[in-house]
Amino acid sequence: MSGDEDVSAGRLGHSARLDEVDRAIIAELLRDGRISVRALAERVHISRANAYARLTRLMDDGVITGFTAELAPQKAGLGTTAYVSVTIEQNTWRAVTARLRDIPYIEHFAMVGGDYDVLVLVRAPDNAALRHVVLERIQDIPGVRGTRTWLVFDEARGRGANWGASED
């Protein structure tokens, strides 16, 4: 992706124009979300005032939606990970997704196209908790027609988007 392309800002019908400095800021924050604004400004070769202004704009535009810690799930007591595909009745996606938001151990879910309607990432302490989430919580949601569960044996983070200035 070139620096001239739009990157979604997370608001329907709105996208932000990101220049090379914005992309460098994003790359640095993805490397170290705890970096001080002073150090960030030094790394991307701009003034601290400019760094503050750009961070504020990136947050106001919804490009940066928050700052968080990355956890090692197993070390944090979440030893069982699974993807659960969910098929739902037509036109129930609003009610189903509202209920999925409230279920403990669901880390992420996405509406998808294809054989299934929703793909859910569950991180639970053990298989019993996973069973409870799938069989007693997800399958109990009105509008859910069925589920299919895939246990995750190992996982790795991919490269993701290249926010740096050069494309490899």
Coordinates of N, CA and C in Angstrom, one line a residue:
M1 N 0.8 -1.2 0.0 CA 0.0 0.0 0.0 C 0.9 1.2 0.0
S2 N 0.6 2.1 -0.9 CA 1.4 3.3 -0.9 C 0.9 4.4 0.1
G3 N 1.7 5.4 0.3 CA 1.3 6.4 1.3 C 0.1 7.3 0.8
D4 N -0.2 7.1 -0.5 CA -1.3 7.9 -1.1 C -2.7 7.3 -0.9
E5 N -2.7 6.0 -0.5 CA -4.0 5.4 -0.4 C -4.7 5.7 0.9
D6 N -6.0 5.6 0.8 CA -6.9 5.8 2.0 C -6.7 4.6 2.9
V7 N -6.7 4.8 4.2 CA -6.8 3.8 5.2 C -8.1 4.0 6.0
S8 N -8.9 3.0 6.2 CA -10.1 3.2 6.9 C -9.9 3.8 8.3
A9 N -10.7 4.7 8.7 CA -10.6 5.3 10.0 C -11.6 4.7 11.0
G10 N -12.3 3.7 10.6 CA -13.2 3.0 11.5 C -14.6 3.6 11.5
R11 N -14.9 4.7 10.8 CA -16.2 5.3 10.8 C -16.8 5.1 9.4
L12 N -18.0 4.7 9.4 CA -18.7 4.4 8.1 C -18.6 5.6 7.2
G13 N -18.2 5.5 6.0 CA -18.1 6.6 5.1 C -17.0 7.6 5.3
H14 N -16.1 7.3 6.2 CA -15.0 8.2 6.4 C -13.7 7.5 6.4
S15 N -12.7 8.0 5.7 CA -11.4 7.5 5.7 C -10.4 8.6 5.9
A16 N -9.3 8.3 6.5 CA -8.3 9.3 6.7 C -7.2 9.2 5.7
R17 N -6.6 10.4 5.3 CA -5.4 10.4 4.5 C -4.2 10.3 5.4
L18 N -3.4 9.3 5.2 CA -2.2 9.2 6.0 C -1.0 9.5 5.2
D19 N -0.2 10.4 5.7 CA 1.1 10.7 5.0 C 2.2 9.8 5.6
E20 N 3.4 10.0 5.1 CA 4.6 9.2 5.5 C 4.8 9.4 7.0
V21 N 4.7 10.6 7.6 CA 4.9 10.8 9.0 C 3.8 10.1 9.8
D22 N 2.6 10.2 9.4 CA 1.5 9.4 10.1 C 1.8 7.9 10.1
R23 N 2.2 7.4 9.0 CA 2.5 6.0 8.9 C 3.7 5.6 9.8
A24 N 4.7 6.5 9.9 CA 5.9 6.3 10.7 C 5.4 6.3 12.2
I25 N 4.5 7.2 12.6 CA 4.0 7.2 13.9 C 3.3 5.9 14.3
I26 N 2.4 5.5 13.4 CA 1.7 4.2 13.6 C 2.7 3.1 13.7
A27 N 3.7 3.0 12.9 CA 4.7 1.9 12.9 C 5.4 1.9 14.3
E28 N 5.8 3.1 14.8 CA 6.5 3.2 16.1 C 5.5 2.8 17.2
L29 N 4.3 3.2 17.2 CA 3.3 2.8 18.2 C 3.0 1.3 18.2
L30 N 3.0 0.7 17.0 CA 2.8 -0.7 17.0 C 4.0 -1.5 17.5
R31 N 5.2 -0.9 17.4 CA 6.4 -1.5 17.9 C 6.4 -1.3 19.4
D32 N 6.0 -0.2 19.9 CA 6.1 0.1 21.3 C 5.0 1.1 21.7
G33 N 3.9 0.6 22.2 CA 2.7 1.4 22.5 C 2.9 2.3 23.8
R34 N 4.0 2.0 24.5 CA 4.3 2.8 25.7 C 5.3 3.9 25.5
I35 N 5.7 4.1 24.2 CA 6.7 5.1 23.9 C 6.2 6.5 24.3
S36 N 7.1 7.3 24.9 CA 6.7 8.7 25.2 C 6.5 9.5 23.9
V37 N 5.8 10.6 24.0 CA 5.6 11.4 22.9 C 6.9 12.1 22.5
R38 N 7.8 12.4 23.5 CA 9.1 12.9 23.2 C 9.9 12.0 22.4
A39 N 10.0 10.7 22.8 CA 10.8 9.7 22.1 C 10.1 9.4 20.7
L40 N 8.8 9.4 20.6 CA 8.1 9.2 19.4 C 8.5 10.3 18.4
A41 N 8.5 11.6 18.9 CA 8.8 12.7 18.0 C 10.3 12.6 17.5
E42 N 11.2 12.2 18.4 CA 12.6 12.0 18.0 C 12.7 10.9 16.9
R43 N 12.0 9.8 17.1 CA 12.1 8.7 16.2 C 11.6 9.0 14.8
V44 N 10.6 9.8 14.7 CA 10.0 10.1 13.4 C 10.4 11.5 12.9
H45 N 11.3 12.1 13.7 CA 12.0 13.4 13.2 C 11.0 14.5 13.0
I46 N 10.1 14.7 14.1 CA 9.2 15.9 14.1 C 9.3 16.5 15.5
S47 N 8.7 17.7 15.6 CA 8.7 18.3 16.9 C 7.7 17.6 17.8
R48 N 7.9 17.8 19.1 CA 6.9 17.2 20.1 C 5.5 17.7 19.9
A49 N 5.4 19.0 19.6 CA 4.1 19.6 19.4 C 3.4 19.0 18.2
N50 N 4.2 18.8 17.1 CA 3.7 18.2 15.9 C 3.2 16.7 16.2
A51 N 4.0 16.0 17.0 CA 3.7 14.6 17.4 C 2.3 14.6 18.2
Y52 N 2.2 15.5 19.1 CA 0.9 15.6 19.9 C -0.2 15.9 19.0
A53 N -0.1 16.9 18.1 CA -1.1 17.2 17.1 C -1.5 16.1 16.2
R54 N -0.5 15.4 15.7 CA -0.8 14.2 14.8 C -1.5 13.1 15.6
L55 N -1.0 12.8 16.8 CA -1.6 11.8 17.6 C -3.1 12.1 17.9
T56 N -3.4 13.4 18.2 CA -4.7 13.8 18.5 C -5.6 13.6 17.3
R57 N -5.1 14.0 16.1 CA -5.8 13.9 14.9 C -6.1 12.4 14.5
L58 N -5.1 11.6 14.7 CA -5.2 10.2 14.4 C -6.3 9.5 15.3
M59 N -6.3 10.0 16.6 CA -7.3 9.4 17.5 C -8.7 10.0 17.2
D60 N -8.8 11.3 16.9 CA -10.0 12.0 16.6 C -10.6 11.4 15.3
D61 N -9.8 11.0 14.3 CA -10.3 10.4 13.1 C -10.6 8.9 13.2
G62 N -10.3 8.4 14.4 CA -10.6 6.9 14.6 C -9.6 6.0 14.0
V63 N -8.4 6.5 13.5 CA -7.4 5.7 13.0 C -6.7 4.9 14.1
I64 N -6.4 5.6 15.2 CA -5.9 5.0 16.4 C -7.1 5.0 17.4
T65 N -7.5 3.8 17.8 CA -8.7 3.6 18.6 C -8.4 3.4 20.1
G66 N -7.1 3.2 20.4 CA -6.8 3.0 21.8 C -5.4 2.4 21.9
F67 N -5.0 2.2 23.2 CA -3.7 1.7 23.5 C -3.9 0.5 24.5
T68 N -3.2 -0.6 24.2 CA -3.4 -1.7 25.1 C -2.2 -2.6 25.2
A69 N -2.2 -3.4 26.2 CA -1.1 -4.4 26.4 C -1.4 -5.6 25.6
E70 N -0.3 -6.3 25.2 CA -0.4 -7.6 24.5 C -0.1 -8.6 25.5
L71 N -1.0 -9.6 25.6 CA -0.8 -10.7 26.6 C -0.4 -12.0 25.9
A72 N 0.3 -12.8 26.7 CA 0.6 -14.2 26.3 C -0.5 -15.0 26.9
P73 N -1.5 -15.4 26.2 CA -2.7 -16.0 26.7 C -2.5 -17.1 27.7
Q74 N -1.6 -18.1 27.3 CA -1.4 -19.2 28.2 C -0.8 -18.7 29.6
K75 N 0.2 -17.8 29.5 CA 0.8 -17.3 30.7 C -0.2 -16.5 31.6
A76 N -1.2 -16.0 30.9 CA -2.3 -15.2 31.7 C -3.4 -16.1 32.1
G77 N -3.3 -17.4 32.0 CA -4.3 -18.4 32.5 C -5.4 -18.7 31.5
L78 N -5.1 -18.4 30.2 CA -6.1 -18.8 29.1 C -5.5 -19.8 28.2
G79 N -5.5 -21.1 28.7 CA -4.7 -22.1 28.1 C -5.4 -22.8 26.9
T80 N -6.7 -22.5 26.7 CA -7.4 -23.1 25.6 C -7.9 -22.0 24.6
T81 N -7.5 -22.1 23.3 CA -8.0 -21.2 22.3 C -8.7 -21.9 21.2
A82 N -9.7 -21.4 20.7 CA -10.5 -22.0 19.7 C -11.1 -20.9 18.8
Y83 N -11.3 -21.3 17.5 CA -12.2 -20.5 16.6 C -13.5 -21.2 16.5
V84 N -14.6 -20.5 16.7 CA -15.9 -21.0 16.6 C -16.6 -20.3 15.4
S85 N -17.1 -21.1 14.5 CA -17.9 -20.6 13.4 C -19.3 -20.7 13.8
V86 N -20.1 -19.7 13.5 CA -21.5 -19.6 13.9 C -22.4 -19.4 12.6
T87 N -23.4 -20.2 12.5 CA -24.4 -19.9 11.4 C -25.6 -19.3 12.2
I88 N -26.2 -18.3 11.6 CA -27.3 -17.6 12.2 C -28.5 -17.5 11.2
E89 N -29.7 -17.3 11.8 CA -30.9 -17.1 11.0 C -30.8 -15.7 10.3
Q90 N -31.3 -15.7 9.1 CA -31.2 -14.4 8.4 C -31.8 -13.3 9.2
N91 N -31.2 -12.1 9.1 CA -31.6 -10.9 9.8 C -31.6 -10.9 11.3
T92 N -30.8 -11.8 11.9 CA -30.6 -11.8 13.3 C -29.2 -11.3 13.8
W93 N -28.4 -10.8 12.8 CA -27.1 -10.5 13.1 C -26.9 -9.4 14.2
R94 N -27.8 -8.5 14.2 CA -27.7 -7.4 15.2 C -27.9 -8.0 16.6
A95 N -28.9 -8.8 16.8 CA -29.2 -9.3 18.1 C -28.1 -10.3 18.5
V96 N -27.7 -11.1 17.6 CA -26.6 -12.1 17.9 C -25.3 -11.4 18.3
T97 N -24.9 -10.5 17.5 CA -23.6 -9.8 17.8 C -23.7 -9.0 19.1
A98 N -24.9 -8.5 19.4 CA -25.0 -7.8 20.7 C -24.8 -8.8 21.9
R99 N -25.4 -10.0 21.7 CA -25.2 -11.0 22.8 C -23.8 -11.5 22.9
L100 N -23.1 -11.7 21.7 CA -21.7 -12.2 21.7 C -20.8 -11.2 22.5
R101 N -21.1 -9.9 22.4 CA -20.2 -8.9 23.1 C -20.2 -9.2 24.6
D102 N -21.3 -9.8 25.1 CA -21.4 -9.9 26.6 C -20.9 -11.2 27.1
I103 N -20.4 -12.1 26.3 CA -20.0 -13.4 26.7 C -18.5 -13.4 27.1
P104 N -18.2 -13.8 28.4 CA -16.8 -13.9 28.8 C -16.0 -14.8 27.9
Y105 N -14.7 -14.5 27.7 CA -13.8 -15.3 27.0 C -13.9 -15.2 25.5
I106 N -14.9 -14.5 25.0 CA -14.9 -14.1 23.6 C -14.0 -12.9 23.4
E107 N -12.8 -13.1 22.7 CA -11.9 -12.1 22.5 C -12.2 -11.2 21.3
H108 N -12.7 -11.8 20.2 CA -12.9 -11.1 19.0 C -14.0 -11.9 18.2
F109 N -14.8 -11.2 17.4 CA -15.7 -11.9 16.4 C -15.8 -11.0 15.2
A110 N -16.1 -11.7 14.1 CA -16.3 -10.9 12.8 C -17.4 -11.5 12.0
M111 N -18.2 -10.7 11.4 CA -19.2 -11.1 10.5 C -18.4 -11.5 9.2
V112 N -18.7 -12.6 8.6 CA -17.9 -13.1 7.5 C -18.9 -13.6 6.4
G113 N -18.3 -13.7 5.2 CA -19.1 -14.2 4.1 C -18.6 -15.7 3.8
G114 N -19.5 -16.5 3.3 CA -19.1 -17.8 3.0 C -20.1 -18.8 3.7
D115 N -19.5 -20.0 4.1 CA -20.4 -21.0 4.6 C -20.9 -20.7 6.0
Y116 N -20.2 -19.8 6.7 CA -20.6 -19.4 8.1 C -20.9 -17.9 8.1
D117 N -21.5 -17.5 9.2 CA -21.9 -16.1 9.2 C -21.0 -15.2 10.2
V118 N -20.6 -15.9 11.3 CA -19.8 -15.2 12.3 C -18.6 -16.1 12.6
L119 N -17.4 -15.5 12.8 CA -16.3 -16.3 13.2 C -15.8 -15.7 14.6
V120 N -15.7 -16.5 15.6 CA -15.5 -16.1 16.9 C -14.2 -16.6 17.5
L121 N -13.4 -15.8 18.1 CA -12.1 -16.2 18.7 C -12.4 -16.3 20.2
V122 N -12.2 -17.5 20.8 CA -12.5 -17.7 22.2 C -11.1 -18.1 22.9
R123 N -10.8 -17.4 24.0 CA -9.6 -17.8 24.8 C -10.2 -18.1 26.2
A124 N -10.1 -19.3 26.6 CA -10.7 -19.7 27.9 C -9.6 -20.4 28.7
P125 N -9.9 -20.5 30.0 CA -8.9 -21.2 30.9 C -8.6 -22.7 30.6
D126 N -9.7 -23.3 30.1 CA -9.6 -24.8 29.9 C -10.7 -25.2 29.0
N127 N -10.7 -26.5 28.7 CA -11.8 -27.1 27.8 C -13.2 -27.0 28.4
A128 N -13.3 -27.1 29.7 CA -14.6 -27.0 30.3 C -15.2 -25.6 30.1
A129 N -14.4 -24.6 30.3 CA -14.8 -23.2 30.1 C -15.2 -23.0 28.6
L130 N -14.4 -23.6 27.7 CA -14.7 -23.5 26.3 C -16.0 -24.1 26.0
R131 N -16.2 -25.3 26.5 CA -17.5 -26.1 26.3 C -18.7 -25.2 26.8
H132 N -18.5 -24.6 28.0 CA -19.6 -23.7 28.5 C -19.9 -22.6 27.5
V133 N -18.8 -21.9 27.1 CA -19.0 -20.8 26.2 C -19.8 -21.2 24.9
V134 N -19.3 -22.3 24.3 CA -19.9 -22.7 23.0 C -21.3 -23.4 23.2
L135 N -21.4 -24.3 24.1 CA -22.7 -25.1 24.2 C -23.8 -24.4 25.0
E136 N -23.3 -23.6 26.0 CA -24.3 -23.0 26.9 C -24.5 -21.5 26.7
R137 N -23.6 -20.9 26.1 CA -23.7 -19.4 25.9 C -24.0 -19.1 24.4
I138 N -23.1 -19.5 23.5 CA -23.3 -19.1 22.1 C -24.5 -19.8 21.5
Q139 N -24.6 -21.2 21.7 CA -25.7 -21.9 21.2 C -27.1 -21.6 21.8
D140 N -27.1 -20.9 22.9 CA -28.3 -20.5 23.6 C -28.8 -19.1 23.0
I141 N -28.1 -18.5 22.2 CA -28.5 -17.2 21.7 C -29.6 -17.4 20.6
P142 N -30.8 -16.7 20.8 CA -31.8 -16.8 19.8 C -31.3 -16.3 18.4
G143 N -31.5 -17.1 17.4 CA -31.1 -16.8 16.1 C -29.9 -17.6 15.7
V144 N -29.1 -18.2 16.6 CA -28.0 -19.1 16.3 C -28.5 -20.4 15.9
R145 N -28.2 -20.8 14.6 CA -28.6 -22.1 14.1 C -27.6 -23.2 14.4
G146 N -26.3 -22.9 14.4 CA -25.3 -24.0 14.7 C -23.9 -23.4 14.9
T147 N -23.0 -24.2 15.4 CA -21.7 -23.8 15.6 C -20.7 -24.9 15.1
R148 N -19.5 -24.6 14.9 CA -18.4 -25.5 14.6 C -17.2 -25.0 15.3
T149 N -16.5 -25.8 16.0 CA -15.3 -25.4 16.8 C -14.0 -26.0 16.4
W150 N -13.0 -25.1 16.2 CA -11.7 -25.6 15.9 C -10.7 -25.2 17.0
L151 N -10.1 -26.2 17.6 CA -9.1 -25.9 18.7 C -7.8 -25.4 18.0
V152 N -7.2 -24.5 18.7 CA -5.9 -23.9 18.2 C -4.8 -24.6 18.9
F153 N -3.9 -25.3 18.2 CA -2.7 -25.9 18.9 C -1.5 -25.0 19.0
D154 N -1.4 -24.1 18.1 CA -0.3 -23.2 18.1 C -0.7 -22.0 17.2
E155 N -0.1 -20.8 17.6 CA -0.4 -19.6 16.8 C 0.8 -18.7 16.8
A156 N 0.8 -17.9 15.8 CA 1.9 -16.9 15.6 C 1.3 -15.6 15.0
R157 N 1.9 -14.5 15.3 CA 1.5 -13.2 14.7 C 2.1 -13.1 13.4
G158 N 1.2 -12.7 12.4 CA 1.7 -12.4 11.1 C 2.4 -11.0 11.0
R159 N 2.9 -10.7 9.9 CA 3.6 -9.5 9.6 C 2.6 -8.2 9.7
G160 N 1.4 -8.4 9.2 CA 0.5 -7.3 9.2 C 0.9 -6.3 8.1
A161 N 0.2 -5.1 8.1 CA 0.5 -4.1 7.2 C 1.9 -3.5 7.4
N162 N 2.5 -3.0 6.3 CA 3.8 -2.4 6.4 C 3.6 -0.9 6.6
W163 N 3.7 -0.4 7.9 CA 3.4 1.0 8.1 C 4.7 1.8 8.0
G164 N 5.8 1.1 7.8 CA 7.1 1.9 7.6 C 7.1 2.5 6.2
A165 N 8.1 3.3 5.9 CA 8.2 4.1 4.7 C 8.5 3.2 3.5
S166 N 9.2 2.1 3.7 CA 9.6 1.3 2.5 C 8.8 0.1 2.5
E167 N 8.5 -0.4 1.3 CA 7.8 -1.6 1.0 C 8.8 -2.7 0.8
D168 N 8.7 -3.9 1.5 CA 9.6 -5.0 1.3 C 9.0 -6.0 0.4

